[in-house]
CSV table of C-alpha atoms in Angstrom, one decimal:
chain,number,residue,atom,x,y,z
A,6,UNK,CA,120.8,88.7,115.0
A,7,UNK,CA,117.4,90.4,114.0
A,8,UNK,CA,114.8,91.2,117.2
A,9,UNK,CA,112.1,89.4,114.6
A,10,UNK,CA,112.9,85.9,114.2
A,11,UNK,CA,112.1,83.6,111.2
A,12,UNK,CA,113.1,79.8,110.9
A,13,UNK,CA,116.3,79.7,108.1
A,14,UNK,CA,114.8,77.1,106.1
A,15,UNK,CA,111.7,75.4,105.0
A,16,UNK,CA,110.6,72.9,102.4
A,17,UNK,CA,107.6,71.6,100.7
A,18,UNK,CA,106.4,69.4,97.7
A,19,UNK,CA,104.9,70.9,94.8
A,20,UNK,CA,100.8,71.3,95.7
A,21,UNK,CA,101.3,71.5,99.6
A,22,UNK,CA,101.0,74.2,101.9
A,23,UNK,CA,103.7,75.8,103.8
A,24,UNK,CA,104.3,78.4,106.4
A,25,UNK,CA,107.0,80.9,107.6
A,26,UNK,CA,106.8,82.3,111.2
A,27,UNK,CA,108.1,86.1,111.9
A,28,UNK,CA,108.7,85.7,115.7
A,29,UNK,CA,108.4,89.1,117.8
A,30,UNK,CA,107.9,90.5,120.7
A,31,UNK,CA,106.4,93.0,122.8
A,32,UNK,CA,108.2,95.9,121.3
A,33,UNK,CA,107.5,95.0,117.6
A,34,UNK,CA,104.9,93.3,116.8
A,35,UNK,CA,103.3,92.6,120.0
A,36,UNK,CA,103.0,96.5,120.5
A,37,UNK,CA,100.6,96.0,117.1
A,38,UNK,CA,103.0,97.4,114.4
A,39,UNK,CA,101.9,96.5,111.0
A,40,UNK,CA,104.5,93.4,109.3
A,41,UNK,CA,105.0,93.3,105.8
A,42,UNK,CA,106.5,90.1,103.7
A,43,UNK,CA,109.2,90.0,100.7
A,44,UNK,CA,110.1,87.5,98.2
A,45,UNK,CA,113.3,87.8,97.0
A,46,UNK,CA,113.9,84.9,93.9
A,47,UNK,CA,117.2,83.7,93.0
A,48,UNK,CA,119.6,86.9,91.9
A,49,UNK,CA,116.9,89.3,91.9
A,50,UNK,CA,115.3,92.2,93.9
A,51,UNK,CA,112.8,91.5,96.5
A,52,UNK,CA,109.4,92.0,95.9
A,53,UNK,CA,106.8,93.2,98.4
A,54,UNK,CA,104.3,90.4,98.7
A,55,UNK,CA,102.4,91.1,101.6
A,56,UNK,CA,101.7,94.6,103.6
A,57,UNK,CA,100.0,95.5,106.9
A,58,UNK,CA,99.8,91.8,108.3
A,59,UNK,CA,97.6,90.6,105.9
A,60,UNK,CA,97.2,92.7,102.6
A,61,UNK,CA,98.4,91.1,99.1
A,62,UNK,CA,100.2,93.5,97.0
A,63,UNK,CA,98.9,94.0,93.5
A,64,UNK,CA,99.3,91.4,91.2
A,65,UNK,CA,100.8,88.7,93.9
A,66,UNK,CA,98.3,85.2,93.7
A,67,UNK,CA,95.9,84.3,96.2
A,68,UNK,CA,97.9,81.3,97.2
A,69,UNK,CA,99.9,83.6,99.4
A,70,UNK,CA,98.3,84.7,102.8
A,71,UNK,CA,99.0,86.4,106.1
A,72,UNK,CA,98.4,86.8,109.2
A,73,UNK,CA,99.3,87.9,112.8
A,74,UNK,CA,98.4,87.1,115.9
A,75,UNK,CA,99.9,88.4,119.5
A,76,UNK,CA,103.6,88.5,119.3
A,77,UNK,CA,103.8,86.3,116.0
A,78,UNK,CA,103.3,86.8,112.3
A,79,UNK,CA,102.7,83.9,109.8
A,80,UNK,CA,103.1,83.7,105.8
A,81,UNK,CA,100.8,80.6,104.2
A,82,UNK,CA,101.9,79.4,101.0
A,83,UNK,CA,99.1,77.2,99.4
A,84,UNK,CA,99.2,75.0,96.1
A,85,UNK,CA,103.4,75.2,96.3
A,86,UNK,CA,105.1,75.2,93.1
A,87,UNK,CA,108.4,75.4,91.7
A,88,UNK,CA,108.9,79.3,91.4
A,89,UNK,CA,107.9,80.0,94.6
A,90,UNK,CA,111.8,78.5,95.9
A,91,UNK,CA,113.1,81.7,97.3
A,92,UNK,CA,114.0,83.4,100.5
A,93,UNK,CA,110.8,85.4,102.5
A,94,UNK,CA,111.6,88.6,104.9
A,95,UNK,CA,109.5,89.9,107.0
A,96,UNK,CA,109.3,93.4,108.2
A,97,UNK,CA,108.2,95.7,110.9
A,98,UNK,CA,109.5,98.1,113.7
A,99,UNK,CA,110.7,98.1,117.0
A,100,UNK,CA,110.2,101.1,119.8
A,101,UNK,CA,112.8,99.8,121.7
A,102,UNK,CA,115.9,99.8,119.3
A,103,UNK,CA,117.5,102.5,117.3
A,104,UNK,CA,116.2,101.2,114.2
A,105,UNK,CA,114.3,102.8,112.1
A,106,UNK,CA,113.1,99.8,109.8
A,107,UNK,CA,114.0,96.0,111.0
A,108,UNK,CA,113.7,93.0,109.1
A,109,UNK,CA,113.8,89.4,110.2
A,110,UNK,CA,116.7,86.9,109.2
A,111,UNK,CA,115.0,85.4,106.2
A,112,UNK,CA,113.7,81.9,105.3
A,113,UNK,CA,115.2,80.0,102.0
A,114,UNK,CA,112.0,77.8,100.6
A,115,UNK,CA,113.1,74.9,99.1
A,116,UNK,CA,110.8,73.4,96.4
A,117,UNK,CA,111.6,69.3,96.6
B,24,UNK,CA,106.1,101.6,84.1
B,25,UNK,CA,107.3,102.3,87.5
B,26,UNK,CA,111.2,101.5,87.7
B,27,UNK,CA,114.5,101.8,89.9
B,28,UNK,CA,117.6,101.6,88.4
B,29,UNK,CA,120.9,102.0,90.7
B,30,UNK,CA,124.3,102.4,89.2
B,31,UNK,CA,127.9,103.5,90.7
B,32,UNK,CA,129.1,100.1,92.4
B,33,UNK,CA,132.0,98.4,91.8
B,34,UNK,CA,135.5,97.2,93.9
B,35,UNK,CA,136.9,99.8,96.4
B,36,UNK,CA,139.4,99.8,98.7
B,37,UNK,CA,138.6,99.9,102.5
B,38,UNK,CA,138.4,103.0,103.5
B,39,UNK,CA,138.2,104.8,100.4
B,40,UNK,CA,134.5,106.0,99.2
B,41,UNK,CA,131.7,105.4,96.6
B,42,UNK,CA,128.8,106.9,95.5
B,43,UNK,CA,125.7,104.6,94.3
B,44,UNK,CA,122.6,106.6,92.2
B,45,UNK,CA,119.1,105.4,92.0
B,46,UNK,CA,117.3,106.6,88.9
B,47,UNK,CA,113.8,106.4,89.1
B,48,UNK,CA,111.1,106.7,86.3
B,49,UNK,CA,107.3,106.2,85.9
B,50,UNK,CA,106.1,108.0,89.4
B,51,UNK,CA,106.6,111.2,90.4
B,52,UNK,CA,109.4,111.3,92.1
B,53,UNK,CA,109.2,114.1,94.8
B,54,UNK,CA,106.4,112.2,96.1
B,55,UNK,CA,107.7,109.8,97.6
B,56,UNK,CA,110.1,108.8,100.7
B,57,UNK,CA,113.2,106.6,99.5
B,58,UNK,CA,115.3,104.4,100.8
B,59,UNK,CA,118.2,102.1,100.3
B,60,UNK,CA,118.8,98.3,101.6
B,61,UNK,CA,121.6,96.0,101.4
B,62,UNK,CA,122.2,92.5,101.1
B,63,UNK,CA,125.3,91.0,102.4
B,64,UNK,CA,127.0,87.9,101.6
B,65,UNK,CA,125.3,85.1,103.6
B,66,UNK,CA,123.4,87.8,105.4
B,67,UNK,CA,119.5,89.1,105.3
B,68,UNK,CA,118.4,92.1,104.4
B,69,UNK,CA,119.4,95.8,106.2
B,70,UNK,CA,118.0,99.0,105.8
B,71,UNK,CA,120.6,101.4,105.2
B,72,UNK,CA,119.3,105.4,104.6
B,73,UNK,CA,116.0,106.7,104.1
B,74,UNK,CA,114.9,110.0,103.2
B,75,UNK,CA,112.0,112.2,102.8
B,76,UNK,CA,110.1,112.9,99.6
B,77,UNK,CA,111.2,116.6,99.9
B,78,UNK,CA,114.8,115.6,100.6
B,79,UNK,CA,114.6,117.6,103.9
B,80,UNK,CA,114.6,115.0,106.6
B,81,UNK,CA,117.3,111.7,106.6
B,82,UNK,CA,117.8,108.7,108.4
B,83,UNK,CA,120.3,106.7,108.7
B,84,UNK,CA,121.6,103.2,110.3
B,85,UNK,CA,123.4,103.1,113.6
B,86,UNK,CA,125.5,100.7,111.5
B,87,UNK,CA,126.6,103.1,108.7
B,88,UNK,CA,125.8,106.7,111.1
B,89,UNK,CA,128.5,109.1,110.4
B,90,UNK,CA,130.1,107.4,106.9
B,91,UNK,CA,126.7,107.1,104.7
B,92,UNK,CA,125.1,110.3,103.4
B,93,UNK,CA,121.8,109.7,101.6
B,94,UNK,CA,120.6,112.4,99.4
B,95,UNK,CA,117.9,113.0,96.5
B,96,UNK,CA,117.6,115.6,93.4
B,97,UNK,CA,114.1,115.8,92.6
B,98,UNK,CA,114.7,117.7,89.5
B,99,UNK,CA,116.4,114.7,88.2
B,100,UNK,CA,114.6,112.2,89.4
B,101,UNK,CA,117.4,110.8,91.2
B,102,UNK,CA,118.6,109.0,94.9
B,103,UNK,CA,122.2,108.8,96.1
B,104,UNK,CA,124.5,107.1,98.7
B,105,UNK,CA,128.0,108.4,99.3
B,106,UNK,CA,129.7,105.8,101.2
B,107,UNK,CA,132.6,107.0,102.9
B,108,UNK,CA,135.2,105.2,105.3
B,109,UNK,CA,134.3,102.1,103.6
B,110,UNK,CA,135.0,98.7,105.5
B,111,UNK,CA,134.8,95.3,104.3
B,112,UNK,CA,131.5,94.7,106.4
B,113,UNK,CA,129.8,97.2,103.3
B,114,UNK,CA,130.3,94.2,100.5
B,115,UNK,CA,126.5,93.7,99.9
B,116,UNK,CA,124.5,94.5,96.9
B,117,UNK,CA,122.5,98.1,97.3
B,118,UNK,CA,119.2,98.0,96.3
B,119,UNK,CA,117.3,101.7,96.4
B,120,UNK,CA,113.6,101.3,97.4
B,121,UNK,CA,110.4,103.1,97.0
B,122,UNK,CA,107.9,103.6,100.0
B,123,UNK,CA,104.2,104.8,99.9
B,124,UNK,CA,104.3,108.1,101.3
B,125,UNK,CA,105.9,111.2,100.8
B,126,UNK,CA,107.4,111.7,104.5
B,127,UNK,CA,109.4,109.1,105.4
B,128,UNK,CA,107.8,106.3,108.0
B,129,UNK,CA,109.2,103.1,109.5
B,130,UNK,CA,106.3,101.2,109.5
B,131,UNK,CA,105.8,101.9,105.5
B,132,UNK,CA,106.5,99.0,103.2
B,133,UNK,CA,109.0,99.1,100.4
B,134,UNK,CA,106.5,98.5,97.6
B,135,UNK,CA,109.1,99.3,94.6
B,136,UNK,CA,112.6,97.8,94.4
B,137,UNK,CA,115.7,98.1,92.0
B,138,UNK,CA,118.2,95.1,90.6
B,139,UNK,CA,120.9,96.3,92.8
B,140,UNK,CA,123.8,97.4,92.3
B,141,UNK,CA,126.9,95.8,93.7
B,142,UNK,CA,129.4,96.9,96.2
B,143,UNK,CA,132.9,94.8,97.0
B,144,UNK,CA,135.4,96.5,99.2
B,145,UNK,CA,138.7,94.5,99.6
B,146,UNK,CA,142.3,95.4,99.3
């Protein structure tokens, strides 16, 4: 059970809008550490989408946004389509565990 | 092109050992901190080792402390994971990773990942 939670499952229509919560606390991203977000697509590597909260890594579309906000982080899908179906990680640090690099449980986006 | 390519998985028995190689190509490689993540079965994703650009400095897991050794030969462009002790919990798929800097830092992303390689320990 990660210390950063994220819903196991969301689901969205091609052309809507979804988001995927990265829930915290004090320790981790309340205490202002940066969170970055993966995509990881059906039996492949994850890809770095996201970095520090709200940046897009190169070449990712701008229908994918960030944000945080107190102990919370958010992922925005806009304009869904059919390749986006995949799980989403976020990632940050905690000063209170042992860990040196924490990630939250992961989201599986379904495409109806 | 930037690229990670891990190799050396495979079935194992539990408690016997493995080692996994990363080769990496298109960056230099010394200048950057590594590290490697797994995927388990049904699971999300776990960092596992990380380890300076220079190769001095290591982390490791509280999971996998005292079993995994992560190492790096600069001159050949090249990450490892000896696995040791090897339990069933360590079936996942090993993917090595690339992070920005050259020291290694938990709040870094992962910017560059490789296919995996696959690890199945059972009996």
């Amino acid at each position: 059970q990660s210390v950063l939670t994220q819903p196991p499952s969301v689901s969205g229509a091609p052309g809507q809008r979804v988001t995927i919560s990265c829930t915290g606390g004090r320790s981790n991203i309340g205490a202002g550490y940066h969170v970055h977000w993966y995509q990881q697509l059906p039996g492949a590597a994850p890809k770095l989408l996201i970095y520090a909260n709200t940046n897009r890594a190169a070449g990712v579309p701008d229908r994918f946004s960030a944000s945080k906000s107190g102990t919370s982080a958010s992922l925005a899908i806009s304009g869904l389509q059919a390749e986006d179906e995949a799980n989403y990680y976020c990632q940050s640090f905690d000063s209170s565990l042992s860990a040196y690099v924490i990630f939250g449980g992961g989201t599986k986006l379904t495409v109806l | 092109e930037v690229q990670l390519v891990e190799s050396g998985g495979g079935l194992a028995q539990p408690g016997g050992s493995l080692r996994l190689s990363c080769a990496a190509s298109g960056f230099t490689f010394s200048d950057f901190a590594m590290s490697w993540v797994r995927l388990a079965p049904g699971k999300g994703l776990e960092w596992v080792s990380g380890v300076s650009g220079s190769g001095e400095n290591t982390y490791h897991a509280d999971s996998v402390k005292g079993r995994f050794t992560i190492s790096r030969d600069n001159s050949k462009n090249t990450l490892s994971l000896q696995i040791n002790s090897l339990r069933a919990e360590d079936t996942a798929v090993y993917y090595c990773a690339k992070s920005l800097e050259p020291y290694f830092d938990s709040l870094d992303p992962l910017d560059v990942w490789g296919p995996g390689a696959t690890v199945t320990v059972s009996s």
